[in-house]
Coordinates of N, CA and C in Angstrom, one line a residue:
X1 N 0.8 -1.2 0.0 CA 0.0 0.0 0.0 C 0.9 1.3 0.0
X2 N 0.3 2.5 0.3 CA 0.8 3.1 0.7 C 1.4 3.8 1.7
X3 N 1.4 3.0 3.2 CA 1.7 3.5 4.5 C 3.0 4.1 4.5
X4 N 3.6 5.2 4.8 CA 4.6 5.7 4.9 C 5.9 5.0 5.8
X5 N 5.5 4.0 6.6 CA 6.3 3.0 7.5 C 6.9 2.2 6.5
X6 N 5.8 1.7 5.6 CA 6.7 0.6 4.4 C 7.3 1.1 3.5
X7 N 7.4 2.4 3.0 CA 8.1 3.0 1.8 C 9.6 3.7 2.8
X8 N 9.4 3.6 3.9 CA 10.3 4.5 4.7 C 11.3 3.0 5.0
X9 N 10.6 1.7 5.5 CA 11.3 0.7 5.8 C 12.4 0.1 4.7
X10 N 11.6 0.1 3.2 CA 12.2 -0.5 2.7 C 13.4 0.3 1.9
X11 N 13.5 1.5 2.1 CA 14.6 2.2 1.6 C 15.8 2.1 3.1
X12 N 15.2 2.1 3.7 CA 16.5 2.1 5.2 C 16.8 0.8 4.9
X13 N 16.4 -0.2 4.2 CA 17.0 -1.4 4.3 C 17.9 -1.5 3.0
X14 N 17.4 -0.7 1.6 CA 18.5 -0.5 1.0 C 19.8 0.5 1.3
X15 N 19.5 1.5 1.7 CA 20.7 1.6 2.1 C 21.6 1.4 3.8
X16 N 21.2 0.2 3.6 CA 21.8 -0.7 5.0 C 21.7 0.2 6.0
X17 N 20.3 0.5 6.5 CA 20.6 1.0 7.7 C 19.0 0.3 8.4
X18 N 18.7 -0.5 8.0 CA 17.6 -1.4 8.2 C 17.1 -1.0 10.2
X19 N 16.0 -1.0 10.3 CA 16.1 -1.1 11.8 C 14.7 -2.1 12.3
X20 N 14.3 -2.9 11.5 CA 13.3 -4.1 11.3 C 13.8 -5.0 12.8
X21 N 13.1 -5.8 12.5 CA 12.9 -7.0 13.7 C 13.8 -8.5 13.1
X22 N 14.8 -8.7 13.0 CA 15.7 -9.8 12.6 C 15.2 -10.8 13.1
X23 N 14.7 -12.0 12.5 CA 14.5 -13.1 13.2 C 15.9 -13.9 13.5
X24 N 15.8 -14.3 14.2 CA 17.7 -14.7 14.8 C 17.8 -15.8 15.4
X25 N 16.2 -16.6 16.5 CA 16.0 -17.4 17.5 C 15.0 -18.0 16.9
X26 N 14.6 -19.1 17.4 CA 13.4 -20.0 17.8 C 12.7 -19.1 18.3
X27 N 12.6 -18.8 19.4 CA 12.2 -17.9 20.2 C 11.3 -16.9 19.4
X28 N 12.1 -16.3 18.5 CA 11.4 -14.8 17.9 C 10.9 -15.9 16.5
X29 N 11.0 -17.0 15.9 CA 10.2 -17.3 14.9 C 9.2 -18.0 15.4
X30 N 8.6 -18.2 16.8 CA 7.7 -18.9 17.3 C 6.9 -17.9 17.6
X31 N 7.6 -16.5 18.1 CA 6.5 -15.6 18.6 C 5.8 -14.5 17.2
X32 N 6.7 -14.9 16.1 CA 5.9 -14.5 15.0 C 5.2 -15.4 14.5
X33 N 5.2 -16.3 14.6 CA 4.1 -17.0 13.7 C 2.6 -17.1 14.9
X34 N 2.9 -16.9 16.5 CA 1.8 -17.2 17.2 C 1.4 -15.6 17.3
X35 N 1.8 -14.7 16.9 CA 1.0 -13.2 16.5 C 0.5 -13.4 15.1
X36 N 1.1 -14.3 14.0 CA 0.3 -14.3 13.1 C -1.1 -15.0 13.2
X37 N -1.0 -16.4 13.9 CA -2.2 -17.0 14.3 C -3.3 -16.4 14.9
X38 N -2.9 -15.5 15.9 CA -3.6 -14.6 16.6 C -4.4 -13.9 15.8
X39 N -3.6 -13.4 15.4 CA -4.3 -12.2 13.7 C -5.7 -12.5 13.2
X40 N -5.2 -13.8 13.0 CA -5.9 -14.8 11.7 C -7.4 -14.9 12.5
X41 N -7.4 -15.8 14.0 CA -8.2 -15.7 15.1 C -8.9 -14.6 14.9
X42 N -8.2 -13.4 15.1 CA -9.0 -12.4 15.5 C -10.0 -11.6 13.8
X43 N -9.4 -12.0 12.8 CA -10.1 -12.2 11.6 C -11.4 -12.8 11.2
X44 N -11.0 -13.9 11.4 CA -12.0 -14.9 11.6 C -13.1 -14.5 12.3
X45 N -12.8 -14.2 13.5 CA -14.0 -14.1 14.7 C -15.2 -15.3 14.8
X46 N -13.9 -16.3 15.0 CA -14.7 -17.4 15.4 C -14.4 -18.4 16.8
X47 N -13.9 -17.4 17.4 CA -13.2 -17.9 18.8 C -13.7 -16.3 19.9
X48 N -13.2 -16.6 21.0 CA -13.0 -15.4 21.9 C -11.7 -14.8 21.6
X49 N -11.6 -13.6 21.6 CA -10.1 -12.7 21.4 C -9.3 -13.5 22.0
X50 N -7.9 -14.3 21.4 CA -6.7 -14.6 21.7 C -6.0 -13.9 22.4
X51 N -6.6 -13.1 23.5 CA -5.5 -12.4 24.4 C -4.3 -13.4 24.5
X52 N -5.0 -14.5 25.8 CA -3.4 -15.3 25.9 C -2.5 -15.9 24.8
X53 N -3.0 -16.0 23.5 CA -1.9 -16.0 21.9 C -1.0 -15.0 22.4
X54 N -1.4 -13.9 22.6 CA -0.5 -12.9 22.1 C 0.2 -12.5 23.2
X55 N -0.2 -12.7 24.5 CA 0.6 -12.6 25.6 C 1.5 -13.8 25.1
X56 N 1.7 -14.6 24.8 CA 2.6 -16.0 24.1 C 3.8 -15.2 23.8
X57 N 3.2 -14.5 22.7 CA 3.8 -14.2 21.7 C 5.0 -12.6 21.6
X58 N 4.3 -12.0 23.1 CA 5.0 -11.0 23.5 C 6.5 -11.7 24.6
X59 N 5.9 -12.9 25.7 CA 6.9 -13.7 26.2 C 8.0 -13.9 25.3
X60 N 7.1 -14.7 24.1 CA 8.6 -15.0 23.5 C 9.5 -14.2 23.2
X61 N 9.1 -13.1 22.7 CA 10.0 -12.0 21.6 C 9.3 -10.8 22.4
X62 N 10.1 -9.8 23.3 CA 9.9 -8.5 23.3 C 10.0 -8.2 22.3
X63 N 10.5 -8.1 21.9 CA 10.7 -7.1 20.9 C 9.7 -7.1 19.5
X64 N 8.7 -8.1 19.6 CA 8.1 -8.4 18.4 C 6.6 -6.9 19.0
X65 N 7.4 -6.3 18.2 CA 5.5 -4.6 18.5 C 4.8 -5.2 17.8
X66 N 4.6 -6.3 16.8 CA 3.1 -6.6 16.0 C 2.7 -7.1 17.2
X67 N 2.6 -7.8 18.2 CA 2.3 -7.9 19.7 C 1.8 -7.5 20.2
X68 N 2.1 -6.5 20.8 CA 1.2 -5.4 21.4 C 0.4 -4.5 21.1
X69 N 0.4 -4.3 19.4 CA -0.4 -3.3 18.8 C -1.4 -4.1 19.1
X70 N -1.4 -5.6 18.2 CA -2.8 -6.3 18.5 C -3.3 -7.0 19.7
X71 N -2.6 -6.9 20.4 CA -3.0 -6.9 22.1 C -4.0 -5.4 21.9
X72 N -3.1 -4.7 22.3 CA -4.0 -3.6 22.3 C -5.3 -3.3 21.7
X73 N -5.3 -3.8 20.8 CA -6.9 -4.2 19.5 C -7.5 -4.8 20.4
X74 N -7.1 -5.6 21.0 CA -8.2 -6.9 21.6 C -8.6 -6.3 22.9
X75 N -7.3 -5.8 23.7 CA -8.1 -5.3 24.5 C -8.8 -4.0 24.7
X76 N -8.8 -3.0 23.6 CA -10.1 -2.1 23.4 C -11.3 -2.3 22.8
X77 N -11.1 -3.7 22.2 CA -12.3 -4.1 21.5 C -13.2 -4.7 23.1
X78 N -12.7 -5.2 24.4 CA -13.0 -5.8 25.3 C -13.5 -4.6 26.6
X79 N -13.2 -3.4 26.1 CA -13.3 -2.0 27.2 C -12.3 -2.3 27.8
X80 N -11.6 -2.4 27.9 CA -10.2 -2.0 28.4 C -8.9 -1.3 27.8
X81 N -9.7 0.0 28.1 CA -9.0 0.8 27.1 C -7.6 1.3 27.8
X82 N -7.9 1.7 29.2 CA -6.5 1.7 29.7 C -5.6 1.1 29.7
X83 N -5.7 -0.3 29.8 CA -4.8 -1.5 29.6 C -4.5 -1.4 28.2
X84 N -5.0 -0.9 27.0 CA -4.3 -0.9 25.8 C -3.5 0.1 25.5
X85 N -4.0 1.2 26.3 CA -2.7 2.4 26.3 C -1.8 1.7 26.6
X86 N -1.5 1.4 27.7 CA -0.3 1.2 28.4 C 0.0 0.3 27.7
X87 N -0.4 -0.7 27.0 CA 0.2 -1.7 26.0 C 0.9 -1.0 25.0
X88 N 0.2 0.0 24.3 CA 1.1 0.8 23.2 C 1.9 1.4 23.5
X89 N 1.9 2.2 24.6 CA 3.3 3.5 25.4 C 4.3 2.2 25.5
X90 N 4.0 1.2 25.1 CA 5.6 0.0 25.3 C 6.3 -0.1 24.2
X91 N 5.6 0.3 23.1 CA 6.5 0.9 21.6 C 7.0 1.7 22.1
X92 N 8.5 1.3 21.0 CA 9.3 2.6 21.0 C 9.0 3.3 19.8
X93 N 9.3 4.7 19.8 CA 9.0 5.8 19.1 C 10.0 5.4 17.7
X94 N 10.9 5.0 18.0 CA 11.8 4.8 16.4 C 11.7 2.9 16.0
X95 N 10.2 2.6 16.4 CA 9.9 1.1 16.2 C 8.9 1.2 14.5
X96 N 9.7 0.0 13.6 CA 8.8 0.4 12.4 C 7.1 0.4 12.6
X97 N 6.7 0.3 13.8 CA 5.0 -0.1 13.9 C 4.7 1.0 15.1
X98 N 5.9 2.1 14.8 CA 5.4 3.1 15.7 C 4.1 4.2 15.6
X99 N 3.9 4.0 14.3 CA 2.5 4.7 13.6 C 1.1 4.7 13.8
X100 N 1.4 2.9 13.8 CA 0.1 2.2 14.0 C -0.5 2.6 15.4
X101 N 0.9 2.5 16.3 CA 0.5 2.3 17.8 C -0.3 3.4 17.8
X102 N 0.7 4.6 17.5 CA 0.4 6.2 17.9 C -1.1 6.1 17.3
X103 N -1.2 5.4 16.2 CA -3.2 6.2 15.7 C -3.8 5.3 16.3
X104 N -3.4 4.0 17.1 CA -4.4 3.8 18.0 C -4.6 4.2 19.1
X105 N -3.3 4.6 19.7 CA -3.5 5.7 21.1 C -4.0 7.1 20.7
X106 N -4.1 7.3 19.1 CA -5.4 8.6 19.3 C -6.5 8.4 19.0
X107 N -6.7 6.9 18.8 CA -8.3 6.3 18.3 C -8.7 6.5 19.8
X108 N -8.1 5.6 20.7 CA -8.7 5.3 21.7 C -8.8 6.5 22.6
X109 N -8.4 7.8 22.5 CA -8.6 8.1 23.7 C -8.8 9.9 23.0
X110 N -9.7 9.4 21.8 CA -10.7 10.3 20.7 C -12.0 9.7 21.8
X111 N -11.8 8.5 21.6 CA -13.5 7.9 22.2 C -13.7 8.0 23.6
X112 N -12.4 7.8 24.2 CA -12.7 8.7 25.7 C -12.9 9.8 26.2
X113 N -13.0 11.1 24.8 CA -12.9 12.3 25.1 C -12.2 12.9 25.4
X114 N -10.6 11.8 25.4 CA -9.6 12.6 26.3 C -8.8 13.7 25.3
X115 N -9.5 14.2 24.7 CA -9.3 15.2 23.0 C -7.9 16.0 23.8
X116 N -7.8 16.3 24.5 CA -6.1 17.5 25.0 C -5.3 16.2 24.5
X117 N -5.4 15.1 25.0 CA -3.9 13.9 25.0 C -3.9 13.8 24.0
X118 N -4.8 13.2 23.3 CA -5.2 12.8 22.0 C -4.4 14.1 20.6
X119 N -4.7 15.2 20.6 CA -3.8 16.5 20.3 C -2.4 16.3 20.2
X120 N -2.4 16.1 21.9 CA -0.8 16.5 22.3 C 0.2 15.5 21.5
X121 N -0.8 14.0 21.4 CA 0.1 13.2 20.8 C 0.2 13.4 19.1
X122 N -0.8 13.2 18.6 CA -1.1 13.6 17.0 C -0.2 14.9 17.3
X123 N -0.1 16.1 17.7 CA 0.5 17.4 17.3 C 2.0 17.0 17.6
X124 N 2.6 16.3 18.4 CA 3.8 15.9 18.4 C 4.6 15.1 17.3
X125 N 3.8 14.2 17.1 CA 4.1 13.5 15.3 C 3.8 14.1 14.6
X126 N 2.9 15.0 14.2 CA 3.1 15.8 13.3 C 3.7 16.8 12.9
X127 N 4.7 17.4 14.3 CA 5.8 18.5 13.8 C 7.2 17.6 14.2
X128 N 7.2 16.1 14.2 CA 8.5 15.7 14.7 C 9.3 15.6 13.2
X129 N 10.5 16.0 12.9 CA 11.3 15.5 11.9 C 11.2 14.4 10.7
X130 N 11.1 14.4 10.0 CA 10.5 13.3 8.7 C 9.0 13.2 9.4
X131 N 7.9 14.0 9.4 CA 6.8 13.7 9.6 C 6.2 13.1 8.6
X132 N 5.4 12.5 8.4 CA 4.3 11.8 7.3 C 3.0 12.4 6.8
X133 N 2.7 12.0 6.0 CA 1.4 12.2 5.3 C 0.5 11.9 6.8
X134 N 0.6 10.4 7.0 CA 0.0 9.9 8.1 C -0.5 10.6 9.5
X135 N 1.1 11.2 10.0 CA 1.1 12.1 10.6 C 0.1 13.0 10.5
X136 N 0.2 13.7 9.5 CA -0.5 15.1 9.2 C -2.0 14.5 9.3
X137 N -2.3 13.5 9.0 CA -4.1 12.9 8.8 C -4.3 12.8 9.8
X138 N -3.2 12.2 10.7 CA -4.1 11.9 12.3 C -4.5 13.0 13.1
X139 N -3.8 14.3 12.5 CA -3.8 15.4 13.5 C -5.2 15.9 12.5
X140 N -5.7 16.0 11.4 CA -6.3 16.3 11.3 C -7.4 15.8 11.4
X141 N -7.4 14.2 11.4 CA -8.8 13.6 12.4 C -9.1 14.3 13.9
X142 N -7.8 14.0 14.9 CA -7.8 14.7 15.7 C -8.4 16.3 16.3
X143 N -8.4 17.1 15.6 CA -8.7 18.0 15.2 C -9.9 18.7 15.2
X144 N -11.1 17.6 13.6 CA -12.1 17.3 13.8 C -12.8 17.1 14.7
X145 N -12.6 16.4 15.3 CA -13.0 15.5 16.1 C -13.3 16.9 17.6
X146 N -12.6 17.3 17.7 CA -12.4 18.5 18.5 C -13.3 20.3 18.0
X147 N -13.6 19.5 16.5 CA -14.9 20.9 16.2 C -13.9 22.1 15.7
X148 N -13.0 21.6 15.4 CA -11.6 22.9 15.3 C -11.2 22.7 13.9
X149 N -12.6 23.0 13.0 CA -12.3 22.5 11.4 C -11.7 23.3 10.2
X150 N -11.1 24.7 11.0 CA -10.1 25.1 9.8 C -9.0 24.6 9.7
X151 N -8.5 24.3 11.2 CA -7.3 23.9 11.7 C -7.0 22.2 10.9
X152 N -8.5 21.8 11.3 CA -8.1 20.0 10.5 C -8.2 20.0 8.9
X153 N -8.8 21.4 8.0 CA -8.6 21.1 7.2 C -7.4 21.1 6.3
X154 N -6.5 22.4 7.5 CA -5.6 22.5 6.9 C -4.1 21.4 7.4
X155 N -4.5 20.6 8.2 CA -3.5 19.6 8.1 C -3.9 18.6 7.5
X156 N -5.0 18.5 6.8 CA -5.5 17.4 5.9 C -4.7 17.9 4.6
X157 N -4.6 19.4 4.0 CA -3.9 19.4 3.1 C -2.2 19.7 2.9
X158 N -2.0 19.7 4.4 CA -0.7 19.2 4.3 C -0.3 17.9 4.2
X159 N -1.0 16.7 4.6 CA -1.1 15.4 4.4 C -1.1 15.6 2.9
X160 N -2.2 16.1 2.3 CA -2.2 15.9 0.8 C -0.8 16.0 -0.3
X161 N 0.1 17.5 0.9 CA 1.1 17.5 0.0 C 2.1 16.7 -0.2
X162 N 2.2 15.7 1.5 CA 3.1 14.6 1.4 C 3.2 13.7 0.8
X163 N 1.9 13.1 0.4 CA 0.9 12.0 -0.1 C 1.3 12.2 -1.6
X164 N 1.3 13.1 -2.2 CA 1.3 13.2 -3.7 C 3.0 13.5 -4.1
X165 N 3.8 13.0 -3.3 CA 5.4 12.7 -3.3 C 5.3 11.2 -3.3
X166 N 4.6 10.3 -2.4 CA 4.7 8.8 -2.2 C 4.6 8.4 -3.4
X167 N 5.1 6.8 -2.9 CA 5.3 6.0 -4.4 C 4.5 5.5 -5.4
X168 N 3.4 5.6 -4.1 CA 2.0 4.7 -4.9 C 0.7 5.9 -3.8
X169 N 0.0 6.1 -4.9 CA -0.8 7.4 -4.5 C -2.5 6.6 -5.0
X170 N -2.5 5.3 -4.5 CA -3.8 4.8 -4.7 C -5.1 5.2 -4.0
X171 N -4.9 5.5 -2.6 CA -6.0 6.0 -1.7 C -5.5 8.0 -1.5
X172 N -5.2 8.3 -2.3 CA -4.9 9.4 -1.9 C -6.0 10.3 -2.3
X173 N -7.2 9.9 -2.9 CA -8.5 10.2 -2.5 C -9.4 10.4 -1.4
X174 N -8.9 9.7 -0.3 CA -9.6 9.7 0.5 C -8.9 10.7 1.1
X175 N -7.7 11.4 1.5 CA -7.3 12.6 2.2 C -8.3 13.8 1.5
X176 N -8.3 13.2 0.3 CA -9.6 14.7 -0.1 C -10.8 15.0 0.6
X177 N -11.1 13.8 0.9 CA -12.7 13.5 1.2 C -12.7 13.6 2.8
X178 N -11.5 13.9 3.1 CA -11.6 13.9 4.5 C -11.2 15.6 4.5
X179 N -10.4 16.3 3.8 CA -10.1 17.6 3.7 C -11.7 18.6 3.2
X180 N -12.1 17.8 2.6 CA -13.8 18.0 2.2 C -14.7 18.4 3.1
X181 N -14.9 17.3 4.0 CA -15.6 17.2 5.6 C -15.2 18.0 6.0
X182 N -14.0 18.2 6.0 CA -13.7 19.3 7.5 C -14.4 20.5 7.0
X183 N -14.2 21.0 5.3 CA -14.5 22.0 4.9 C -15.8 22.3 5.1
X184 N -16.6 21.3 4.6 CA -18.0 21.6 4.5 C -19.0 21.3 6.4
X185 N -17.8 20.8 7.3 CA -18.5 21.3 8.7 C -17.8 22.6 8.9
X186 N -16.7 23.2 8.7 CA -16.5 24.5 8.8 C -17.4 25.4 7.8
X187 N -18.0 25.3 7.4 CA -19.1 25.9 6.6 C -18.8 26.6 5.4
X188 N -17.6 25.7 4.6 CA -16.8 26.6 3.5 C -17.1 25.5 2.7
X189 N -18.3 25.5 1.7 CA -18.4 24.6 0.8 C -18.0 24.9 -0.2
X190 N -18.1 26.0 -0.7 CA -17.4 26.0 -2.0 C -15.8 25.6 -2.4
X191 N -15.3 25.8 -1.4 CA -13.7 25.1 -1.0 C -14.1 23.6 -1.3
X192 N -14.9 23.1 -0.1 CA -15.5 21.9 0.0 C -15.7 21.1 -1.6
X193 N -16.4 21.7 -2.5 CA -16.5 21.1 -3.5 C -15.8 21.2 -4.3
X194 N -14.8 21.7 -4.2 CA -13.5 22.1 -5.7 C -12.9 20.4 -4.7
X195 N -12.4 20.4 -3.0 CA -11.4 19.4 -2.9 C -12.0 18.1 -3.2
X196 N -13.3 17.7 -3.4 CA -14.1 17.0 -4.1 C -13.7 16.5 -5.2
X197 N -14.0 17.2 -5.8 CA -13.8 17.7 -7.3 C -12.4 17.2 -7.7
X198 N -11.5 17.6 -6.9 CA -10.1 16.9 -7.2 C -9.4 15.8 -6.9
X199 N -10.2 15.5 -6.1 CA -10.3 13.8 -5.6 C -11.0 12.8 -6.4
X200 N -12.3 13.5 -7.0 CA -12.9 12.6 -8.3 C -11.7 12.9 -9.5
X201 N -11.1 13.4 -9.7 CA -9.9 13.5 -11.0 C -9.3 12.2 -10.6
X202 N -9.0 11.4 -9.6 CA -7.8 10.4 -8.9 C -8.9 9.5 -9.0
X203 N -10.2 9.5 -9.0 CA -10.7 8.2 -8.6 C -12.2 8.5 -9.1
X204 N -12.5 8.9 -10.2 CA -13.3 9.2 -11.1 C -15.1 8.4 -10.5
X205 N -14.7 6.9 -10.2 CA -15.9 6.5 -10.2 C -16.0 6.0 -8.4
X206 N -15.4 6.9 -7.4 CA -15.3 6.6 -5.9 C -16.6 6.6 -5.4
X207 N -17.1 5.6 -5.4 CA -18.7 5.9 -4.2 C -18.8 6.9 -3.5
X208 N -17.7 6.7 -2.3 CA -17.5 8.3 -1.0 C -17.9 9.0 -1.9
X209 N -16.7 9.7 -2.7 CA -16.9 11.0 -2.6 C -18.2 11.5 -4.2
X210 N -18.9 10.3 -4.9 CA -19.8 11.2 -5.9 C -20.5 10.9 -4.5
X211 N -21.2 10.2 -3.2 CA -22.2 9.9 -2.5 C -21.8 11.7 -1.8
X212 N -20.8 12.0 -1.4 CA -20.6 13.0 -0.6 C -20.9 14.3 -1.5
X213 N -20.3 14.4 -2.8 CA -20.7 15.3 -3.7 C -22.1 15.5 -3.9
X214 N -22.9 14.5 -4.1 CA -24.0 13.9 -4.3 C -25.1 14.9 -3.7

């Protein structure tokens, strides 16, 4: 796709400065394949959430973060949202699945209201050094979310400017359609329908946005 984690991973790996998760042990190929099972589990949804899978699977391999991201999943899917914070504050900030964690520590605590932390964290990734596209979206979800819709539209279109550098610009429709919303709850439609408008150029026959034009 186009997540900014995988286009960013796999150039640090060409020029040898890789900072991925080496499989090296038993140990760390046991605890990725019982986070993949987990996965699959929790895909499926034909069992109870695999918490103890993935507690397995963090035993074996600290260091494996696909782990605790989906720990975390399970346990906000379960109301235990605190317990999944504190599962993600166990990533490290220069971990390749540092992204994921951070938009689920602003998912979850969007839905708690806790909108100041929620900010603090999105506005921190989004002015830290090599920021992302990504970056820029969460702060502008964030944002939203907070009623503060000049502000999210305009890091929606900084997202847009990152986005249209990446390598593969397949969904890069939908930062429109989210730069859209913001506009048309800040009460600026006619903005609103030109960024529409330029999102249908990328994706001519998109449900969203002719349903949102519409």
């Amino acid at each position: 796709g186009i997540a900014p984690e995988v286009a960013g991973a796999g150039q640090r790996l060409l020029d040898g400065k890789a900072k991925g998760q080496p499989i090296a042990t038993a140990a760390e190929a046991m605890s990725e394949i019982v986070t993949a099972v987990a996965g699959e589990l929790v895909r499926l949804q034909r069992s109870a959430p695999p918490l103890g899978l993935v507690q397995v699977a963090r035993y074996l391999n600290p260091g494996n973060s696909s782990a605790p991201v989906l720990l975390a999943l399970l346990l906000d899917l379960r109301g235990r949202e605190e317990a999944a914070l504190q599962v993600l504050r166990s990533v490290p900030a220069d971990d390749p699945l540092a992204s994921q964690a951070r938009d689920s520590q602003v998912r979850i605590l969007t839905k708690l209201k806790r909108l100041d932390e929620a900010l603090a964290l999105a506005n921190a990734a989004a002015r830290a050094p090599g920021a992302t596209f990504a970056d820029q979206a969460r702060l502008g979800e964030t944002l939203a979310a907070m009623k503060r819709f000049d502000e999210a539209a305009a890091a929606f279109q900084r997202a847009i400017d990152l986005a249209q550098a990446a390598p593969r610009r397949d969904n890069l429709w939908s930062l429109y359609l989210l730069r859209a919303s913001a506009l048309e709850e800040g009460n600026r439609w006619t903005e609103a329908r030109a960024t529409l408008q330029q999102g249908l150029v990328l994706a001519p026959e998109q449900p969203l946005l002719l349903n949102f034009l519409g």
